[in-house]
Each structure stands twice: as C-alpha cells, then as structure tokens.
Short mmCIF file of C-alpha atoms and ligand atoms in Angstrom, two decimals:
data_model
loop_
_atom_site.label_atom_id
_atom_site.label_comp_id
_atom_site.label_asym_id
_atom_site.label_seq_id
_atom_site.Cartn_x
_atom_site.Cartn_y
_atom_site.Cartn_z
CA MET A 20 0.00 0.00 0.00
CA SER A 21 1.39 3.44 -0.85
CA ALA A 22 2.21 5.79 1.99
CA ILE A 23 -0.64 8.12 1.07
CA LEU A 24 -3.18 5.27 0.92
CA ALA A 25 -1.93 4.00 4.26
CA LEU A 26 -2.27 7.47 5.72
CA GLU A 27 -5.73 7.96 4.32
CA ALA A 28 -6.81 4.53 5.65
CA LYS A 29 -5.42 5.51 9.06
CA MET A 30 -7.32 8.80 8.90
CA ALA A 31 -10.51 7.03 7.98
CA LYS A 32 -10.07 4.74 11.02
CA GLU A 33 -9.29 7.57 13.39
CA THR A 34 -11.88 9.99 12.15
CA LEU A 35 -15.61 10.37 11.84
CA VAL A 36 -16.03 9.25 15.43
CA PRO A 37 -18.84 11.04 17.27
CA ALA A 38 -17.23 13.50 19.67
CA ASP A 39 -20.22 13.89 21.96
CA ASP A 40 -23.93 13.53 21.83
CA ARG A 41 -24.20 15.69 18.74
CA SER A 42 -24.84 13.06 16.11
CA ASP A 43 -23.19 15.10 13.36
CA THR A 44 -19.97 15.84 15.28
CA PHE A 45 -16.74 14.09 14.29
CA THR A 46 -13.33 13.88 15.88
CA THR A 47 -9.76 12.78 15.25
CA GLU A 48 -9.53 11.44 18.81
CA PRO A 49 -9.36 7.63 19.32
CA ALA A 50 -12.67 5.83 18.88
CA THR A 51 -13.61 5.04 22.52
CA PRO A 52 -12.69 7.95 24.74
CA ALA A 53 -13.59 7.95 28.44
CA PRO A 54 -16.86 9.91 28.93
CA GLU A 55 -15.15 12.87 30.67
CA ALA A 56 -12.52 13.04 27.91
CA ARG A 57 -14.99 12.82 25.05
CA VAL A 58 -14.35 16.36 23.92
CA ALA A 59 -10.71 16.67 24.90
CA LYS A 60 -9.47 20.08 25.91
CA ASP A 61 -6.65 20.16 23.39
CA THR A 62 -8.94 20.05 20.40
CA LEU A 63 -10.29 22.46 17.87
CA THR A 64 -13.99 22.30 17.05
CA ILE A 65 -14.95 23.40 13.58
CA THR A 66 -18.42 23.67 12.14
CA ASP A 67 -18.78 23.51 8.38
CA ASN A 68 -21.67 25.86 7.75
CA ARG A 69 -22.20 24.35 4.31
CA THR A 70 -23.27 21.05 5.86
CA GLY A 71 -23.82 21.87 9.51
CA ARG A 72 -21.34 19.12 10.48
CA THR A 73 -18.94 19.69 13.33
CA PHE A 74 -15.44 18.27 13.66
CA ASP A 75 -13.01 18.07 16.55
CA PHE A 76 -9.35 18.15 15.60
CA LYS A 77 -6.51 17.36 17.92
CA ILE A 78 -4.21 20.28 18.79
CA GLU A 79 -0.62 19.22 19.39
CA HIS A 80 2.29 21.62 19.87
CA GLY A 81 -0.08 24.49 19.03
CA THR A 82 -0.80 22.93 15.66
CA VAL A 83 -3.58 21.06 13.93
CA ARG A 84 -2.85 18.59 11.15
CA ALA A 85 -3.74 20.00 7.77
CA LEU A 86 -4.69 16.52 6.53
CA ASP A 87 -7.45 16.34 9.16
CA PHE A 88 -9.27 19.04 7.20
CA ARG A 89 -9.68 16.68 4.27
CA GLN A 90 -12.56 15.03 6.16
CA ILE A 91 -14.53 18.23 5.79
CA LYS A 92 -16.55 17.55 2.65
CA THR A 93 -19.85 18.62 1.20
CA HIS A 94 -20.43 15.26 -0.53
CA ASP A 95 -18.67 11.93 -0.94
CA ASP A 96 -16.80 12.91 -4.11
CA ASP A 97 -15.59 16.16 -2.63
CA PHE A 98 -11.77 16.16 -2.33
CA GLY A 99 -12.09 17.74 1.12
CA LEU A 100 -11.03 21.07 2.56
CA MET A 101 -7.47 22.28 1.93
CA LEU A 102 -5.53 25.08 3.59
CA TYR A 103 -4.41 27.96 1.36
CA ASP A 104 -1.07 29.37 2.52
CA PRO A 105 1.08 30.90 -0.24
CA GLY A 106 4.59 31.54 1.06
CA PHE A 107 3.95 29.20 4.02
CA GLY A 108 3.12 32.14 6.27
CA ASN A 109 1.41 29.95 8.87
CA THR A 110 2.31 26.39 7.96
CA ALA A 111 4.69 24.23 9.98
CA HIS A 112 6.12 21.76 7.44
CA CYS A 113 8.17 19.84 9.98
CA LYS A 114 8.99 19.33 13.62
CA SER A 115 12.49 20.54 14.38
CA ALA A 116 14.85 20.64 17.35
CA ILE A 117 17.61 22.69 15.72
CA THR A 118 16.93 26.41 15.85
CA PHE A 119 14.46 28.46 17.88
CA ILE A 120 13.42 31.95 16.84
CA ASP A 121 11.02 34.25 18.64
CA GLY A 122 10.64 36.99 16.08
CA GLU A 123 8.55 39.23 18.31
CA LYS A 124 11.19 39.23 21.05
CA GLY A 125 14.23 39.07 18.75
CA ILE A 126 15.49 35.72 20.12
CA LEU A 127 17.64 33.26 18.16
CA ARG A 128 18.99 30.04 19.68
CA TYR A 129 20.81 27.09 18.14
CA ARG A 130 19.96 23.88 20.03
CA GLY A 131 18.90 26.03 22.98
CA TYR A 132 22.04 28.18 23.18
CA PRO A 133 21.50 31.94 22.64
CA ILE A 134 23.24 33.21 19.52
CA ASP A 135 25.19 35.87 21.42
CA GLN A 136 26.73 33.26 23.76
CA LEU A 137 27.80 31.12 20.82
CA ALA A 138 29.19 34.12 18.94
CA GLU A 139 31.12 35.11 22.04
CA ASN A 140 32.51 31.71 23.03
CA CYS A 141 32.54 29.28 20.10
CA SER A 142 34.30 28.75 16.84
CA PHE A 143 32.26 28.23 13.68
CA LEU A 144 33.22 24.55 13.50
CA GLU A 145 32.22 24.05 17.16
CA THR A 146 28.87 25.70 16.37
CA SER A 147 28.50 23.51 13.27
CA TYR A 148 29.01 20.40 15.40
CA LEU A 149 26.36 21.66 17.83
CA ILE A 150 23.90 22.35 15.04
CA ILE A 151 24.41 19.00 13.37
CA TYR A 152 24.73 16.70 16.40
CA GLY A 153 22.59 18.60 18.89
CA GLU A 154 25.21 19.00 21.67
CA LEU A 155 28.36 21.02 22.13
CA PRO A 156 31.36 18.75 21.46
CA THR A 157 33.78 17.58 24.15
CA LYS A 158 37.43 18.48 23.54
CA GLU A 159 38.06 15.06 21.91
CA GLN A 160 34.95 15.30 19.75
CA LEU A 161 35.86 18.80 18.62
CA ASP A 162 39.47 17.79 17.81
CA GLN A 163 38.22 14.86 15.72
CA TRP A 164 35.59 17.03 14.00
CA VAL A 165 38.09 19.77 13.15
CA PHE A 166 40.52 17.09 11.88
CA ASP A 167 37.82 15.52 9.69
CA ILE A 168 36.77 18.85 8.20
CA THR A 169 40.35 20.05 7.70
CA HIS A 170 41.23 16.82 5.89
CA HIS A 171 38.40 17.14 3.37
CA THR A 172 39.10 20.65 2.14
CA PHE A 173 40.80 19.66 -1.11
CA VAL A 174 38.71 19.20 -4.24
CA HIS A 175 39.34 16.72 -7.05
CA GLU A 176 41.58 18.26 -9.73
CA ASN A 177 38.76 17.82 -12.24
CA VAL A 178 36.63 20.14 -10.12
CA LYS A 179 39.25 22.80 -10.78
CA LYS A 180 39.09 22.11 -14.51
CA PHE A 181 35.32 22.19 -14.39
CA MET A 182 35.45 25.60 -12.70
CA ASP A 183 37.92 26.84 -15.32
CA GLY A 184 35.16 26.41 -17.89
CA PHE A 185 33.13 29.29 -16.49
CA ARG A 186 33.31 32.63 -18.26
CA TYR A 187 35.87 35.06 -16.79
CA ASN A 188 33.15 37.28 -15.32
CA ALA A 189 30.89 34.50 -14.05
CA HIS A 190 29.07 35.46 -10.86
CA PRO A 191 30.71 33.43 -8.06
CA MET A 192 27.33 32.39 -6.68
CA GLY A 193 26.43 30.80 -10.03
CA VAL A 194 29.81 29.06 -10.02
CA PHE A 195 29.34 27.97 -6.41
CA ILE A 196 25.86 26.54 -6.99
CA SER A 197 26.90 24.67 -10.15
CA THR A 198 30.05 23.27 -8.58
CA LEU A 199 28.16 22.01 -5.54
CA ALA A 200 25.81 20.16 -7.88
CA ALA A 201 28.79 18.86 -9.87
CA LEU A 202 30.24 17.30 -6.70
CA SER A 203 27.36 14.85 -6.89
CA THR A 204 29.06 13.31 -9.92
CA PHE A 205 32.35 12.94 -8.02
CA TYR A 206 30.74 11.15 -5.06
CA PRO A 207 28.05 8.87 -6.47
CA GLU A 208 27.94 6.92 -3.19
CA ALA A 209 26.28 9.98 -1.65
CA LYS A 210 23.00 8.62 -3.01
CA GLN A 211 22.99 6.17 -0.10
CA ILE A 212 21.12 8.64 2.04
CA GLY A 213 19.85 5.88 4.37
CA ASP A 214 23.40 4.95 5.44
CA ALA A 215 24.34 7.08 8.46
CA SER A 216 28.10 6.68 8.06
CA CYS A 217 27.92 7.56 4.36
CA ARG A 218 25.85 10.61 5.24
CA LYS A 219 28.41 11.67 7.83
CA HIS A 220 31.12 11.49 5.19
CA GLN A 221 29.20 13.80 2.87
CA VAL A 222 28.58 16.23 5.74
CA HIS A 223 32.35 16.44 6.33
CA ARG A 224 32.98 16.96 2.63
CA LEU A 225 30.35 19.63 2.19
CA ILE A 226 31.38 21.73 5.20
CA ALA A 227 35.04 21.32 4.23
CA LYS A 228 34.78 22.00 0.52
CA THR A 229 32.39 24.97 0.44
CA PRO A 230 35.16 27.49 1.34
CA THR A 231 37.48 25.93 -1.24
CA ILE A 232 34.88 26.17 -4.00
CA ALA A 233 33.97 29.71 -2.92
CA ALA A 234 37.62 30.81 -2.94
CA PHE A 235 38.26 29.18 -6.33
CA ALA A 236 35.18 30.96 -7.74
CA PHE A 237 36.61 34.25 -6.48
CA ARG A 238 40.12 33.58 -7.87
CA HIS A 239 38.60 32.58 -11.20
CA MET A 240 36.71 35.86 -11.32
CA ARG A 241 39.95 37.73 -10.64
CA GLY A 242 41.94 35.63 -13.11
CA MET A 243 44.27 34.55 -10.33
CA PRO A 244 45.69 31.06 -9.78
CA TYR A 245 43.85 28.91 -7.27
CA VAL A 246 45.41 28.58 -3.81
CA TYR A 247 45.24 25.13 -2.24
CA PRO A 248 43.99 24.73 1.34
CA ASP A 249 46.49 25.07 4.18
CA ASN A 250 45.78 22.53 6.91
CA ASP A 251 47.72 24.51 9.54
CA LEU A 252 45.15 27.29 9.47
CA SER A 253 41.72 27.57 11.05
CA TYR A 254 38.57 27.21 8.96
CA ALA A 255 38.21 30.98 8.49
CA GLY A 256 41.98 31.54 8.33
CA ASN A 257 42.37 28.97 5.57
CA PHE A 258 39.50 30.54 3.65
CA LEU A 259 41.24 33.93 3.79
CA ASN A 260 44.43 32.18 2.65
CA MET A 261 42.71 30.63 -0.38
CA LEU A 262 41.15 33.98 -1.25
CA PHE A 263 43.94 36.45 -0.74
CA ARG A 264 47.36 34.73 -0.75
CA VAL A 265 49.57 36.08 -3.50
CA THR A 266 53.33 35.35 -3.36
CA GLU A 267 53.95 34.93 0.37
CA PRO A 268 55.25 31.42 1.15
CA LYS A 269 52.98 31.14 4.19
CA TYR A 270 49.78 33.17 4.52
CA GLU A 271 49.15 34.59 7.97
CA PRO A 272 45.58 35.78 8.43
CA ASN A 273 44.95 38.87 10.50
CA PRO A 274 43.53 37.41 13.76
CA VAL A 275 40.86 40.12 14.10
CA LEU A 276 39.57 39.56 10.57
CA GLU A 277 39.85 35.79 10.95
CA ARG A 278 37.73 35.88 14.12
CA ALA A 279 35.25 38.37 12.61
CA LEU A 280 34.70 36.09 9.63
CA ASP A 281 34.31 33.07 11.92
CA VAL A 282 31.65 34.91 13.95
CA LEU A 283 29.86 36.00 10.78
CA PHE A 284 29.72 32.34 9.76
CA ILE A 285 28.29 31.48 13.21
CA LEU A 286 25.58 34.12 12.83
CA HIS A 287 24.53 32.64 9.49
CA ALA A 288 24.78 28.97 10.48
CA ASP A 289 21.05 28.25 10.67
CA HIS A 290 17.77 30.08 10.72
CA GLU A 291 15.13 27.35 10.92
CA GLN A 292 12.57 27.07 8.10
CA ASN A 293 13.61 29.86 5.74
CA CYS A 294 13.42 29.72 1.94
CA SER A 295 16.74 27.88 1.45
CA ALA A 296 16.26 25.43 4.34
CA ALA A 297 12.82 24.63 2.94
CA ALA A 298 14.45 24.07 -0.47
CA MET A 299 17.05 21.74 1.11
CA ARG A 300 14.33 19.75 2.83
CA GLY A 301 12.08 19.79 -0.23
CA ILE A 302 14.76 18.52 -2.61
CA GLY A 303 16.11 16.10 0.00
CA SER A 304 12.60 14.71 0.50
CA SER A 305 12.79 13.16 -2.97
CA HIS A 306 15.96 11.36 -1.73
CA ALA A 307 18.25 13.36 -4.02
CA ASP A 308 21.86 13.28 -2.83
CA PRO A 309 23.02 16.07 -0.50
CA TYR A 310 25.18 17.79 -3.16
CA CYS A 311 22.18 18.33 -5.43
CA ALA A 312 19.98 19.26 -2.48
CA MET A 313 22.53 21.78 -1.20
CA ALA A 314 22.99 23.25 -4.68
CA GLY A 315 19.22 23.82 -4.68
CA ALA A 316 19.34 25.37 -1.23
CA ALA A 317 22.17 27.68 -2.32
CA ALA A 318 20.15 28.65 -5.40
CA ALA A 319 17.22 29.57 -3.15
CA LEU A 320 19.61 31.62 -1.02
CA TYR A 321 20.87 33.55 -4.04
CA GLY A 322 17.70 35.59 -4.56
CA PRO A 323 17.74 39.23 -3.44
CA LEU A 324 14.87 38.65 -1.00
CA HIS A 325 16.99 36.10 0.88
CA GLY A 326 20.80 35.75 0.97
CA GLY A 327 21.25 38.00 -2.04
CA ALA A 328 20.02 40.94 0.06
CA ASN A 329 23.46 41.88 1.44
CA GLU A 330 24.63 42.48 -2.13
CA LYS A 331 21.61 44.72 -2.69
CA VAL A 332 22.20 46.58 0.57
CA LEU A 333 25.59 47.70 -0.68
CA SER A 334 24.23 48.83 -4.05
CA MET A 335 21.52 50.72 -2.20
CA LEU A 336 24.01 52.42 0.15
CA ARG A 337 26.18 53.32 -2.84
CA GLU A 338 23.15 54.71 -4.67
CA ILE A 339 22.23 56.85 -1.65
CA GLY A 340 25.88 57.83 -1.42
CA ASP A 341 25.56 60.58 1.16
CA VAL A 342 23.65 61.05 4.40
CA LYS A 343 22.02 64.16 2.91
CA ALA A 344 20.27 61.99 0.32
CA ILE A 345 18.67 59.71 2.94
CA PRO A 346 15.38 61.61 3.56
CA GLU A 347 14.66 61.57 -0.19
CA TYR A 348 15.38 57.82 -0.35
CA ILE A 349 13.13 57.14 2.64
CA LYS A 350 10.36 59.02 0.80
CA ARG A 351 10.79 56.69 -2.19
CA VAL A 352 10.62 53.67 0.12
CA LYS A 353 7.40 54.95 1.68
CA ASN A 354 5.95 55.57 -1.79
CA LYS A 355 6.79 51.90 -2.44
CA GLU A 356 9.06 52.78 -5.38
CA VAL A 357 11.92 50.88 -3.72
CA ARG A 358 12.43 48.65 -0.70
CA LEU A 359 14.87 49.46 2.04
CA MET A 360 17.17 46.49 1.54
CA GLY A 361 18.46 44.88 4.73
CA PHE A 362 15.28 45.89 6.52
CA GLY A 363 12.32 43.71 7.39
CA HIS A 364 12.02 40.02 7.95
CA ARG A 365 9.26 37.46 7.67
CA VAL A 366 9.88 36.33 11.24
CA TYR A 367 11.61 39.14 13.11
CA LYS A 368 9.26 41.92 14.05
CA ASN A 369 11.92 43.28 16.35
CA TYR A 370 15.65 43.99 16.01
CA ASP A 371 17.34 40.94 14.42
CA PRO A 372 19.68 39.72 17.22
CA ARG A 373 22.32 38.92 14.61
CA ALA A 374 22.34 42.53 13.37
CA ARG A 375 23.12 43.65 16.94
CA ILE A 376 26.18 41.34 17.11
CA ILE A 377 27.32 42.32 13.62
CA LYS A 378 27.28 45.97 14.57
CA LYS A 379 29.80 45.15 17.33
CA ILE A 380 32.02 43.17 14.94
CA ALA A 381 32.06 46.16 12.61
CA ASP A 382 33.95 48.23 15.19
CA ASP A 383 36.70 45.57 15.51
CA VAL A 384 37.02 45.16 11.75
CA PHE A 385 37.15 48.88 10.99
CA GLU A 386 39.95 49.29 13.51
CA VAL A 387 42.04 47.05 11.24
CA THR A 388 40.76 48.04 7.83
CA GLY A 389 39.83 51.67 8.37
CA ARG A 390 36.26 52.93 8.44
CA ASN A 391 34.02 52.09 5.52
CA PRO A 392 32.48 55.44 4.46
CA LEU A 393 29.20 53.66 3.73
CA LEU A 394 28.88 52.95 7.46
CA ASP A 395 27.86 56.55 8.10
CA VAL A 396 25.11 56.27 5.50
CA ALA A 397 23.96 52.96 7.05
CA LEU A 398 23.95 54.29 10.62
CA GLU A 399 22.00 57.40 9.66
CA LEU A 400 19.60 55.37 7.53
CA GLU A 401 18.94 53.07 10.46
CA ARG A 402 18.48 56.01 12.87
CA ILE A 403 15.95 57.73 10.61
CA ALA A 404 14.11 54.53 9.72
CA LEU A 405 13.74 53.45 13.34
CA GLU A 406 12.09 56.77 14.19
CA ASP A 407 9.84 56.84 11.15
CA ASP A 408 6.16 55.94 11.51
CA TYR A 409 6.14 53.80 8.36
CA PHE A 410 8.93 51.53 9.61
CA VAL A 411 7.67 51.49 13.19
CA SER A 412 4.12 50.60 12.22
CA HIS A 413 5.32 47.95 9.74
CA LYS A 414 7.72 46.59 12.40
CA LEU A 415 10.65 46.90 9.99
CA TYR A 416 14.04 46.61 11.67
CA PRO A 417 17.54 46.01 10.28
CA ASN A 418 18.15 42.34 9.54
CA VAL A 419 21.41 40.38 9.43
CA ASP A 420 22.23 41.67 5.97
CA PHE A 421 22.09 45.35 6.75
CA TYR A 422 25.59 45.55 8.25
CA SER A 423 27.24 42.33 7.05
CA GLY A 424 27.88 43.74 3.56
CA ILE A 425 29.69 46.82 4.89
CA ILE A 426 32.00 44.58 6.94
CA TYR A 427 32.61 42.18 4.07
CA GLN A 428 33.48 45.08 1.79
CA ALA A 429 35.92 46.53 4.34
CA MET A 430 37.57 43.10 4.56
CA GLY A 431 38.22 43.13 0.83
CA PHE A 432 35.44 40.86 -0.41
CA PRO A 433 33.84 41.91 -3.68
CA VAL A 434 30.09 42.40 -3.50
CA GLU A 435 29.43 39.36 -5.71
CA LEU A 436 31.00 37.13 -3.08
CA PHE A 437 28.58 38.16 -0.31
CA PRO A 438 25.90 35.53 -0.96
CA VAL A 439 28.65 32.91 -1.26
CA LEU A 440 29.93 33.87 2.20
CA PHE A 441 26.40 33.49 3.49
CA ALA A 442 26.19 30.04 1.89
CA ILE A 443 29.42 28.84 3.55
CA GLY A 444 28.07 29.87 6.93
CA ARG A 445 24.67 28.29 6.25
CA SER A 446 26.06 24.88 5.18
CA PRO A 447 25.83 23.20 8.63
CA GLY A 448 22.27 24.47 8.99
CA TRP A 449 21.20 23.04 5.64
CA LEU A 450 22.86 19.73 6.44
CA ALA A 451 21.29 19.51 9.90
CA GLN A 452 17.87 20.30 8.40
CA TRP A 453 18.42 17.66 5.74
CA GLU A 454 19.41 14.94 8.22
CA GLU A 455 16.57 15.83 10.58
CA MET A 456 14.14 15.54 7.68
CA LEU A 457 15.52 12.12 6.66
CA ASP A 458 15.31 10.80 10.23
CA ASP A 459 11.75 12.02 10.76
CA PRO A 460 9.23 9.21 10.16
CA ASP A 461 6.50 11.82 9.60
CA GLN A 462 8.24 13.22 6.53
CA ARG A 463 7.24 12.28 3.00
CA ILE A 464 8.15 13.72 -0.35
CA ALA A 465 7.29 17.43 -0.35
CA ARG A 466 4.26 17.77 -2.53
CA PRO A 467 2.06 20.82 -2.01
CA ARG A 468 -1.50 21.04 -3.27
CA GLN A 469 -2.97 23.76 -5.48
CA ILE A 470 -6.28 25.45 -6.00
CA PHE A 471 -6.93 24.80 -9.65
CA LEU A 472 -8.55 27.82 -11.25
CA GLY A 473 -7.76 27.03 -14.89
CA VAL A 474 -10.05 25.83 -17.66
CA ASN A 475 -11.63 22.59 -16.59
CA GLU A 476 -11.90 20.62 -19.82
CA ARG A 477 -12.23 21.46 -23.49
CA ASP A 478 -11.79 19.72 -26.82
CA PHE A 479 -8.60 20.08 -28.86
CA VAL A 480 -8.78 22.86 -31.49
CA PRO A 481 -7.00 22.15 -34.82
CA MET A 482 -4.52 24.86 -35.92
CA GLU A 483 -6.69 26.23 -38.75
CA GLN A 484 -9.60 26.85 -36.39
CA ARG A 485 -7.57 28.72 -33.74
CA LYS A 486 -8.04 32.48 -33.44
N1 LIG B 525 11.26 48.23 2.81
C1 LIG B 525 10.06 48.85 2.76
N2 LIG B 525 8.89 48.26 3.03
C2 LIG B 525 8.94 46.96 3.37
C3 LIG B 525 10.15 46.25 3.46
C4 LIG B 525 11.35 46.94 3.17
N3 LIG B 525 12.53 46.33 3.25
N4 LIG B 525 9.89 44.97 3.83
C5 LIG B 525 8.56 44.90 3.96
N5 LIG B 525 7.98 46.09 3.69
C6 LIG B 525 6.56 46.41 3.77
C7 LIG B 525 5.82 45.94 2.53
O1 LIG B 525 5.78 46.91 1.53
C8 LIG B 525 4.46 45.63 3.11
O2 LIG B 525 3.80 46.86 3.30
P1 LIG B 525 2.19 46.99 3.19
O3 LIG B 525 1.63 46.06 4.22
O4 LIG B 525 1.94 48.44 3.47
O5 LIG B 525 1.85 46.60 1.78
C9 LIG B 525 4.77 45.06 4.50
O6 LIG B 525 6.02 45.68 4.88
C10 LIG B 525 4.91 43.55 4.56
O7 LIG B 525 5.83 43.17 3.54
P2 LIG B 525 5.90 41.71 2.93
O8 LIG B 525 6.69 41.76 1.68
O9 LIG B 525 4.54 41.12 2.89
O10 LIG B 525 6.69 40.96 4.07
P3 LIG B 525 7.35 39.53 3.93
O11 LIG B 525 7.36 38.95 5.29
O12 LIG B 525 6.72 38.74 2.84
O13 LIG B 525 8.82 39.89 3.43
C11 LIG B 525 11.12 40.30 3.34
C12 LIG B 525 9.95 39.76 4.18
C13 LIG B 525 11.16 39.58 1.99
C14 LIG B 525 12.43 40.01 4.06
C15 LIG B 525 10.92 41.81 3.15
O14 LIG B 525 10.93 42.47 4.39
C16 LIG B 525 11.97 42.43 2.22
O15 LIG B 525 11.79 42.42 1.00
N6 LIG B 525 13.08 43.00 2.79
C17 LIG B 525 14.15 43.53 1.99
C18 LIG B 525 15.04 42.42 1.51
C19 LIG B 525 15.90 41.86 2.62
O16 LIG B 525 16.54 42.59 3.37
N7 LIG B 525 15.95 40.53 2.68
C20 LIG B 525 16.80 39.84 3.65
C21 LIG B 525 15.99 39.09 4.63
S1 LIG B 525 17.02 38.38 5.84
C22 LIG B 525 17.58 36.97 5.09
O17 LIG B 525 17.00 36.37 4.25
C23 LIG B 525 18.84 36.53 5.57
#
C-alpha cells in the first residue's frame, strides 16, 4: 500500500467518530474515549456551515494537522477542505529541534544556546558540530571534527578544470551553486542517504569544501591562480588564505579579521525554516543526494529577498551615497518605489539579534581596515528609519544583511562574493535540516497542493480553427 493510501486509511479509522452527543460531530480522537474526555481540551472544534457538520481536531504543539481538514466535505466525491497558505506564512512543514526563533522578542537560539553566547565563546566549527549533532562537542569530539573537516578541504583536480570552464566574469554564486551540484558526480555513493556513516562522510565533505569552492570561484573571477587549502590554518583563516594569498610562502591571516569572519559564519549557520532550508528539505525529501539538495538550497539563497540581500544593501548604500540623500530615499521607500534592503524580515518583528552582534564586529574590523564610508550612511539610515512611523508601524528593523555587507566590503570581499559567504556559513544548517528531515518518520516527499482555477476541460482545437 502506498504511503498516502496507508495514511488515508489511518485517517478514515481515526476519524468520523462522534465527539459527543451531537450526532453530526466528528473527531480525530481515538474511537472510545472515556466519557469525561470525550471532547478533549486540546482540540479544535470546527463547524462547516455548508453542511452543519462539526469536527473536533486534535491540537498538538499548538498545531492542527492540515490533513485532518480533508474530512470536511460537502459530498462523498468532494476532495475535502485544503488550507491555502502561499509563502507558508502559517504552515509548519516539519517538527524541528535545531533552531528556535522568537521573532517578536528578537530571540535566536541554536539547540537552545543563545546566539550571542555562541558568537562570544565558540568557533564556527564548534557551532557547526552543535547544530548537526545537537550537543556542544567535548574536547576530543571537537578535535576529531576539526581534523575531519580540515582533511576534506581539497577538491578533485577535475573540479578545478570544471570551474575553469566558467566565463571570466561569471558570478561566483552561479559558479558555487553549479560546482556544488557537480560534486554529486564525483561522489556517487552519496545517493545512499539511508546509510548514516555515508551521510556523515558527505557532511564532512560539504562543510570542508564549500570554502574551497567559494575561494576558487573568487580567484577565477579575478583571473588569479587557485590557492590550495592550508591545513595549519583555522577554517576561516584557511579561507582567507585561499582567497587572498599572493606570493607569500605562508599566509598569515589577521587574527581580528579571521575571528570576525568566523563569527559572521556562526551568525549565518542556521535560521530554521527559511526559503533555502525549505528548499534543502524539499529537494532532500525526494531522496536526491546532499550535493544536489545543497545546490538547490544555495540557489534559493541567491535571490535578493533572501541571501542576495546583502549584495543589494551595498548597491543601495552606494546609490544613496551621502547622508544628505537619505530623507529623499526614505520618501521613495514609503511611496513603495523601492524597498529598504536589509530591513524587514518574515519572522523578526523586532531587532534581528544577529544585526546587533554584527554591529559590534564592525567596530573591531574597521579598527584594522579603516572605516568604511558607507557605514555613516547605514547608521544614519537606520536612525531615521527606526524613528519613522512607516517603519515602526510595519515593524521593519535592520536584519542580518544590513551591516554584514559593509564589513565584508571593508575586509576586501567583492560584493558578488557576499551571498557565497552566506552560503558557507549556512552549510551546517542546511545539512542539519536535511538529516533531521531524513530521520523524521512523519516526513514524505514534499508535494504541495494547489487550487486549480484554470479551464476545466475542453476539446482540442486544430490549428486552422484557432483564433
Ligand atoms: N522596505 C520597505 N517596506 C517593506 C520592506 C522593506 N525592506 N519589507 C517589507 N515592507 C513592507 C511591505 O511593503 C508591506 O507593506 P504593506 O503592508 O503596506 O503593503 C509590509 O512591509 C509587509 O511586507 P511583505 O513583503 O509582505 O513581508 P514579507 O514577510 O513577505 O517579506 C522580506 C519579508 C522579503 C524580508 C521583506 O521584508 C523584504 O523584502 N526585505 C528587503 C530584503 C531583505 O533585506 N531581505 C533579507 C531578509 S534576511 C535573510 O534572508 C537573511
């Protein structure tokens, strides 16, 4: 029996049980409840005014099951009621134990640990371990983890050749996405997604190789020779080495910039069910290998409404150019001619806690690199926006991307590399979401429904009769 048939049979067994004395009341509770529990407290009672029938649905974790609504029908052939939720504004598509966000209060926690504590005390690889395995590593576990990641940073020489094929001015995010997908052809065993040890191997490879691919994409864009990974350096330090080393025999990263980059990766490491995590889960739900799934997630990240926003923030700040031009720009935003990039978030209706930490990092970075003149524009823009009625009433606050771009630029990263930096940081999150999805017995292939509003049926029209 197919999974859907089994589920529907289960629903049929569990449902249409009288909830109380009302003969036309139905419930998803088990068939023979104790009299006092007949209408359980944690239920939702719905009356379909088309038929007058009433249904009790179980509420669990503040949620009702969308499939329960399929029992609500006007006649036997009726497909049943569906929930319409474009953009998944109020639909939980999974249970997750990875990241908690309270957007109203501006809280972000990975596996229970507040983001500011992790940013203060952890390395990115330590945070990645936490996100993927659920607990902070012991010293031995961390040493092994760092060793495993460090020893998977090289890419096959053919990957290099493959990357050489891109046009000289190829956007590094396009190169990054394509090369991630191409890794699938180098590691065909990755298809064994049910084998935990095989999965672990791919997780090591993906976290290890994303900085290498990103750095090669950058060097290709600059027409510079690729720099191989240096195993003596930290994750962020080695990335800087692969990006910026020229003729020096041994690259020594600036410790302030190395730490700043590591913290930026931590801040981006996961963000529960966003567009790219949903893409990772959605593609992974068809049992595609993790390279293809992560290429899809990175593609979702690329858009300017998601991880591509930091690139747009910089273009916007450049376009504004001077603090004097800000009031005019704000007017255009309020007239809905343009959006204030780096502001607003589907979930945060308060200051994004990551933006607060990033603002602090900016001070450290600018002490090394010198002040980015765009910072003054950004600070003034934020000040004006936070006092303006439009932004206050729409609960629009700076998000993670508002300041990250200014820091990246000061550190010498070209704007095109910004979404790639985001993707490196997000890799452990995508992989943790993917593994959680695979281990969850509730999960099936992602397959949304639609409301069909097209032409129902008509006869074929031969060419000569078409108008
Ligand atoms: N500037 C001006 N107005 C905005 C902005 C903004 N940045 N964001 C939302 N609004 C307004 C909308 O015009 C709309 O106004 P209305 O109700 O008067 O019509 C209202 O706020 C709600 O906007 P939606 O687009 O419905 O909000 P949604 O939750 O779908 O969008 C999003 C969230 C995409 C992040 C949006 O705020 C946006 O476009 N921001 C700019 C891009 C950006 O910074 N993205 C990065 C997000 S963080 C990340 O992905 C890492």
